[in-house]
mmCIF file of C-alpha atoms in Angstrom:
data_model
loop_
_atom_site.group_PDB
_atom_site.id
_atom_site.type_symbol
_atom_site.label_atom_id
_atom_site.label_comp_id
_atom_site.label_asym_id
_atom_site.label_seq_id
_atom_site.Cartn_x
_atom_site.Cartn_y
_atom_site.Cartn_z
ATOM 1 C CA MET C 1 0.000 0.000 0.000
ATOM 2 C CA PRO C 2 1.536 3.358 -0.996
ATOM 3 C CA VAL C 3 2.133 5.958 1.717
ATOM 4 C CA GLU C 4 1.011 9.524 1.046
ATOM 5 C CA PHE C 5 1.858 12.567 3.160
ATOM 6 C CA ILE C 6 -0.762 15.147 4.091
ATOM 7 C CA SER C 7 -0.236 18.581 5.605
ATOM 8 C CA ALA C 8 -2.613 21.460 6.305
ATOM 9 C CA VAL C 9 -2.586 25.022 5.037
ATOM 10 C CA HIS C 10 -1.823 27.693 7.644
ATOM 11 C CA THR C 11 -2.929 31.196 6.711
ATOM 12 C CA ALA C 12 -0.391 33.201 8.747
ATOM 13 C CA PRO C 13 2.719 32.582 10.892
ATOM 14 C CA GLY C 14 1.912 31.017 14.253
ATOM 15 C CA VAL C 15 -1.584 29.895 13.290
ATOM 16 C CA ASN C 16 -2.817 26.689 14.899
ATOM 17 C CA GLY C 17 -6.215 25.574 13.601
ATOM 18 C CA PRO C 18 -9.053 27.408 11.858
ATOM 19 C CA ALA C 19 -10.277 29.364 14.892
ATOM 20 C CA ALA C 20 -6.792 30.760 15.497
ATOM 21 C CA SER C 21 -6.591 31.561 11.783
ATOM 22 C CA ALA C 22 -9.627 33.785 12.088
ATOM 23 C CA ARG C 23 -8.005 35.768 14.899
ATOM 24 C CA THR C 24 -4.573 36.010 13.333
ATOM 25 C CA GLY C 25 -5.618 37.003 9.829
ATOM 26 C CA PHE C 26 -4.491 36.115 6.358
ATOM 27 C CA ASP C 27 -0.972 36.612 5.018
ATOM 28 C CA PRO C 28 -0.972 35.789 1.277
ATOM 29 C CA ASP C 29 2.809 35.893 0.968
ATOM 30 C CA TYR C 30 3.193 33.461 3.866
ATOM 31 C CA VAL C 31 0.593 31.091 2.389
ATOM 32 C CA ARG C 32 2.330 31.210 -0.979
ATOM 33 C CA ARG C 33 5.720 30.345 0.534
ATOM 34 C CA TYR C 34 4.227 27.687 2.804
ATOM 35 C CA ALA C 35 2.372 25.974 -0.047
ATOM 36 C CA ARG C 36 5.457 26.008 -2.256
ATOM 37 C CA ALA C 37 7.533 24.506 0.555
ATOM 38 C CA LEU C 38 5.028 21.648 0.828
ATOM 39 C CA ASP C 39 5.089 21.204 -2.949
ATOM 40 C CA ASP C 40 8.895 21.184 -3.084
ATOM 41 C CA GLY C 41 9.136 18.995 0.021
ATOM 42 C CA GLY C 42 7.245 16.095 -1.515
ATOM 43 C CA PHE C 43 3.922 16.315 0.323
ATOM 44 C CA ASP C 44 1.086 14.704 -1.625
ATOM 45 C CA HIS C 45 -1.919 16.593 -0.203
ATOM 46 C CA THR C 46 -2.662 19.662 1.881
ATOM 47 C CA LEU C 47 -5.914 20.220 3.758
ATOM 48 C CA VAL C 48 -7.614 23.588 3.387
ATOM 49 C CA ALA C 49 -9.656 23.693 6.589
ATOM 50 C CA TYR C 50 -13.110 25.212 7.090
ATOM 51 C CA HIS C 51 -14.399 27.377 9.944
ATOM 52 C CA SER C 52 -17.166 29.960 9.964
ATOM 53 C CA ALA C 53 -14.713 32.777 10.750
ATOM 54 C CA SER C 54 -11.649 31.665 8.759
ATOM 55 C CA PRO C 55 -10.483 32.961 5.374
ATOM 56 C CA ASP C 56 -12.750 31.520 2.689
ATOM 57 C CA ALA C 57 -11.646 27.944 2.039
ATOM 58 C CA LEU C 58 -12.691 27.804 -1.619
ATOM 59 C CA GLN C 59 -10.667 30.888 -2.509
ATOM 60 C CA LEU C 60 -7.753 29.724 -0.376
ATOM 61 C CA ALA C 61 -7.696 26.352 -2.166
ATOM 62 C CA GLN C 62 -7.598 28.171 -5.503
ATOM 63 C CA PHE C 63 -4.713 30.308 -4.236
ATOM 64 C CA VAL C 64 -2.782 27.195 -3.191
ATOM 65 C CA ALA C 65 -3.470 25.445 -6.498
ATOM 66 C CA THR C 66 -2.373 28.481 -8.491
ATOM 67 C CA HIS C 67 0.960 28.743 -6.675
ATOM 68 C CA THR C 68 1.888 25.041 -6.732
ATOM 69 C CA GLU C 69 2.439 22.424 -9.404
ATOM 70 C CA ARG C 70 2.051 18.994 -7.818
ATOM 71 C CA ILE C 71 0.442 18.981 -4.371
ATOM 72 C CA ARG C 72 -3.285 18.176 -4.220
ATOM 73 C CA PRO C 73 -5.465 20.574 -2.203
ATOM 74 C CA ILE C 74 -8.085 18.841 -0.027
ATOM 75 C CA LEU C 75 -10.869 21.384 0.285
ATOM 76 C CA ALA C 76 -12.955 21.121 3.462
ATOM 77 C CA HIS C 77 -16.522 21.993 2.511
ATOM 78 C CA ARG C 78 -19.660 22.375 4.636
ATOM 79 C CA PRO C 79 -22.941 21.357 2.936
ATOM 80 C CA GLY C 80 -25.733 23.836 3.446
ATOM 81 C CA VAL C 81 -23.635 26.989 3.165
ATOM 82 C CA ILE C 82 -23.623 26.890 -0.650
ATOM 83 C CA PHE C 83 -26.427 25.330 -2.695
ATOM 84 C CA PRO C 84 -25.160 22.062 -4.240
ATOM 85 C CA THR C 85 -25.600 23.107 -7.874
ATOM 86 C CA HIS C 86 -23.518 26.224 -7.241
ATOM 87 C CA ALA C 87 -20.971 24.124 -5.361
ATOM 88 C CA ALA C 88 -20.744 21.577 -8.189
ATOM 89 C CA ARG C 89 -19.936 24.325 -10.681
ATOM 90 C CA ALA C 90 -17.480 26.111 -8.377
ATOM 91 C CA LEU C 91 -15.660 22.896 -7.485
ATOM 92 C CA ALA C 92 -15.448 21.779 -11.112
ATOM 93 C CA THR C 93 -14.010 25.186 -12.008
ATOM 94 C CA LEU C 94 -11.407 24.892 -9.252
ATOM 95 C CA ASP C 95 -10.555 21.371 -10.397
ATOM 96 C CA GLN C 96 -9.939 22.735 -13.893
ATOM 97 C CA ILE C 97 -7.738 25.514 -12.472
ATOM 98 C CA SER C 98 -5.721 22.936 -10.513
ATOM 99 C CA ASP C 99 -5.470 20.572 -13.516
ATOM 100 C CA GLY C 100 -7.394 17.826 -11.748
ATOM 101 C CA ARG C 101 -5.605 18.003 -8.400
ATOM 102 C CA LEU C 102 -8.606 18.859 -6.208
ATOM 103 C CA SER C 103 -10.083 16.571 -3.542
ATOM 104 C CA LEU C 104 -13.141 17.411 -1.439
ATOM 105 C CA HIS C 105 -13.602 16.749 2.280
ATOM 106 C CA ILE C 106 -17.210 17.005 3.444
ATOM 107 C CA ILE C 107 -17.716 18.572 6.887
ATOM 108 C CA SER C 108 -21.120 17.560 8.217
ATOM 109 C CA GLY C 109 -20.444 19.405 11.468
ATOM 110 C CA GLY C 110 -19.730 18.155 14.959
ATOM 111 C CA SER C 111 -20.646 21.322 16.876
ATOM 112 C CA ASP C 112 -24.211 22.641 16.990
ATOM 113 C CA GLU C 113 -22.896 26.028 18.127
ATOM 114 C CA GLU C 114 -20.545 26.344 15.155
ATOM 115 C CA GLN C 115 -23.241 25.247 12.703
ATOM 116 C CA ARG C 116 -25.681 27.856 14.007
ATOM 117 C CA ARG C 117 -23.185 30.631 13.330
ATOM 118 C CA GLU C 118 -24.030 30.104 9.662
ATOM 119 C CA GLY C 119 -27.745 29.542 10.138
ATOM 120 C CA ASP C 120 -27.751 25.737 10.259
ATOM 121 C CA TYR C 121 -30.185 24.359 12.857
ATOM 122 C CA LEU C 122 -30.306 20.721 11.729
ATOM 123 C CA ASP C 123 -29.337 18.094 14.274
ATOM 124 C CA LYS C 124 -26.321 15.857 13.727
ATOM 125 C CA THR C 125 -28.237 12.965 12.152
ATOM 126 C CA GLU C 126 -29.967 15.351 9.754
ATOM 127 C CA ARG C 127 -26.651 16.956 8.843
ATOM 128 C CA TYR C 128 -25.251 13.590 7.781
ATOM 129 C CA GLU C 129 -28.426 12.877 5.792
ATOM 130 C CA ARG C 130 -27.967 16.212 4.059
ATOM 131 C CA SER C 131 -24.308 15.421 3.343
ATOM 132 C CA ASP C 132 -25.332 12.143 1.711
ATOM 133 C CA GLU C 133 -27.839 13.924 -0.520
ATOM 134 C CA TYR C 134 -25.360 16.726 -1.242
ATOM 135 C CA ILE C 135 -22.604 14.368 -2.416
ATOM 136 C CA ARG C 136 -25.004 12.502 -4.690
ATOM 137 C CA ILE C 137 -26.148 15.796 -6.246
ATOM 138 C CA LEU C 138 -22.558 16.874 -6.882
ATOM 139 C CA ARG C 139 -21.878 13.603 -8.694
ATOM 140 C CA LYS C 140 -25.115 13.819 -10.643
ATOM 141 C CA VAL C 141 -24.232 17.312 -11.903
ATOM 142 C CA TRP C 142 -20.619 16.418 -12.697
ATOM 143 C CA THR C 143 -21.553 13.397 -14.810
ATOM 144 C CA ALA C 144 -24.708 14.683 -16.500
ATOM 145 C CA ASP C 145 -24.921 15.012 -20.274
ATOM 146 C CA GLY C 146 -27.847 17.418 -20.031
ATOM 147 C CA PRO C 147 -30.102 19.248 -17.561
ATOM 148 C CA VAL C 148 -30.531 17.665 -14.121
ATOM 149 C CA SER C 149 -33.518 17.858 -11.778
ATOM 150 C CA HIS C 150 -33.669 16.703 -8.185
ATOM 151 C CA GLU C 151 -36.248 16.496 -5.435
ATOM 152 C CA GLY C 152 -35.017 15.254 -2.079
ATOM 153 C CA LYS C 153 -35.435 15.856 1.612
ATOM 154 C CA TYR C 154 -33.068 18.825 1.776
ATOM 155 C CA PHE C 155 -32.671 20.100 -1.798
ATOM 156 C CA ARG C 156 -34.894 20.640 -4.797
ATOM 157 C CA PHE C 157 -34.158 22.102 -8.244
ATOM 158 C CA GLU C 158 -35.182 21.694 -11.884
ATOM 159 C CA GLY C 159 -33.331 21.711 -15.186
ATOM 160 C CA TYR C 160 -29.849 22.563 -13.908
ATOM 161 C CA HIS C 161 -26.866 22.206 -16.246
ATOM 162 C CA SER C 162 -23.211 23.120 -15.748
ATOM 163 C CA ASP C 163 -20.911 23.925 -18.657
ATOM 164 C CA VAL C 164 -17.833 22.975 -16.620
ATOM 165 C CA GLN C 165 -16.967 19.484 -15.376
ATOM 166 C CA PRO C 166 -14.044 18.098 -13.355
ATOM 167 C CA VAL C 167 -10.918 17.208 -15.303
ATOM 168 C CA ASN C 168 -11.335 13.475 -14.662
ATOM 169 C CA GLY C 169 -15.125 13.439 -14.609
ATOM 170 C CA LEU C 170 -15.403 13.324 -10.811
ATOM 171 C CA ILE C 171 -13.657 14.855 -7.800
ATOM 172 C CA PRO C 172 -12.664 12.437 -4.992
ATOM 173 C CA VAL C 173 -14.824 12.967 -1.894
ATOM 174 C CA SER C 174 -13.784 12.140 1.658
ATOM 175 C CA VAL C 175 -15.890 12.048 4.813
ATOM 176 C CA GLY C 176 -14.940 11.839 8.487
ATOM 177 C CA GLY C 177 -16.589 11.269 11.852
ATOM 178 C CA SER C 178 -17.061 8.643 14.534
ATOM 179 C CA SER C 179 -20.791 7.895 14.402
ATOM 180 C CA GLN C 180 -22.749 5.261 12.505
ATOM 181 C CA ASP C 181 -24.118 8.070 10.325
ATOM 182 C CA ALA C 182 -20.570 9.125 9.463
ATOM 183 C CA TYR C 183 -19.574 5.550 8.632
ATOM 184 C CA ARG C 184 -22.599 5.164 6.346
ATOM 185 C CA VAL C 185 -21.967 8.397 4.426
ATOM 186 C CA GLY C 186 -18.238 7.731 4.212
ATOM 187 C CA GLY C 187 -18.744 4.148 3.102
ATOM 188 C CA GLN C 188 -21.469 4.766 0.520
ATOM 189 C CA PRO C 189 -21.449 8.069 -1.377
ATOM 190 C CA GLY C 190 -17.947 8.901 -0.089
ATOM 191 C CA ASP C 191 -14.754 7.673 -1.782
ATOM 192 C CA ILE C 192 -12.416 8.056 1.204
ATOM 193 C CA PHE C 193 -12.926 7.907 4.961
ATOM 194 C CA GLY C 194 -10.706 10.285 6.945
ATOM 195 C CA LEU C 195 -9.200 9.085 10.236
ATOM 196 C CA TRP C 196 -7.275 10.838 12.976
ATOM 197 C CA GLY C 197 -3.850 9.517 13.970
ATOM 198 C CA GLU C 198 -5.053 7.606 17.034
ATOM 199 C CA SER C 199 -4.594 4.058 18.375
ATOM 200 C CA LEU C 200 -4.324 1.218 15.871
ATOM 201 C CA LYS C 201 -7.042 -0.721 17.691
ATOM 202 C CA GLY C 202 -9.489 2.176 17.401
ATOM 203 C CA ARG C 203 -8.650 2.723 13.744
ATOM 204 C CA ARG C 204 -9.167 -0.963 12.934
ATOM 205 C CA GLU C 205 -12.595 -0.816 14.528
ATOM 206 C CA GLN C 206 -13.537 2.281 12.536
ATOM 207 C CA ILE C 207 -12.289 0.807 9.269
ATOM 208 C CA ALA C 208 -14.311 -2.342 9.918
ATOM 209 C CA ALA C 209 -17.412 -0.254 10.660
ATOM 210 C CA VAL C 210 -17.020 1.687 7.399
ATOM 211 C CA ASN C 211 -16.405 -1.478 5.374
ATOM 212 C CA THR C 212 -19.547 -3.054 6.811
ATOM 213 C CA VAL C 213 -21.760 -0.397 5.218
ATOM 214 C CA ALA C 214 -19.621 0.417 2.166
ATOM 215 C CA ASP C 215 -21.058 0.038 -1.331
#
């Protein structure tokens, strides 16, 4: 099994995590140098984190892609903030800009308080249901030959068509979490399940739980 190295984008010197990023600000020159150092240093991926107060993750991922040649940005994305048809088009555009290097990490949301800062009052189970529907809509739009319509529990639209598609037809989607809902979404519409660097025993149990429900 190949080993790949993942870092995370920091938006200013001394930043530690998205909440700190919001307080410290955004230093474009620092981000440029940091991203290039990762690219030159052989890292395979870099996570562009999401927080309600942080620099906009979509624009930051584009900035990283523009100033690097090889590293693959992993864009953390929160369903519900942007309508899925808009997101599908924006993500496909970014994938074109990055020459097919983009990956997407879906953030269903573990904190009710943080979710409500952006007007999201769904409970955790509902948020994972919405993420499932959201991912399926993204894929439907990316692979469609013509207009797409959808009527689901959380989203509804008619006759949508995007003129831009991902470089390779689809963008890899990862999901994380430690609940049965997270395992289901990660194992079915998701391509990748993200794990923290914790005990091997705990990781084996999570992997087994995801595989149990995987398509």
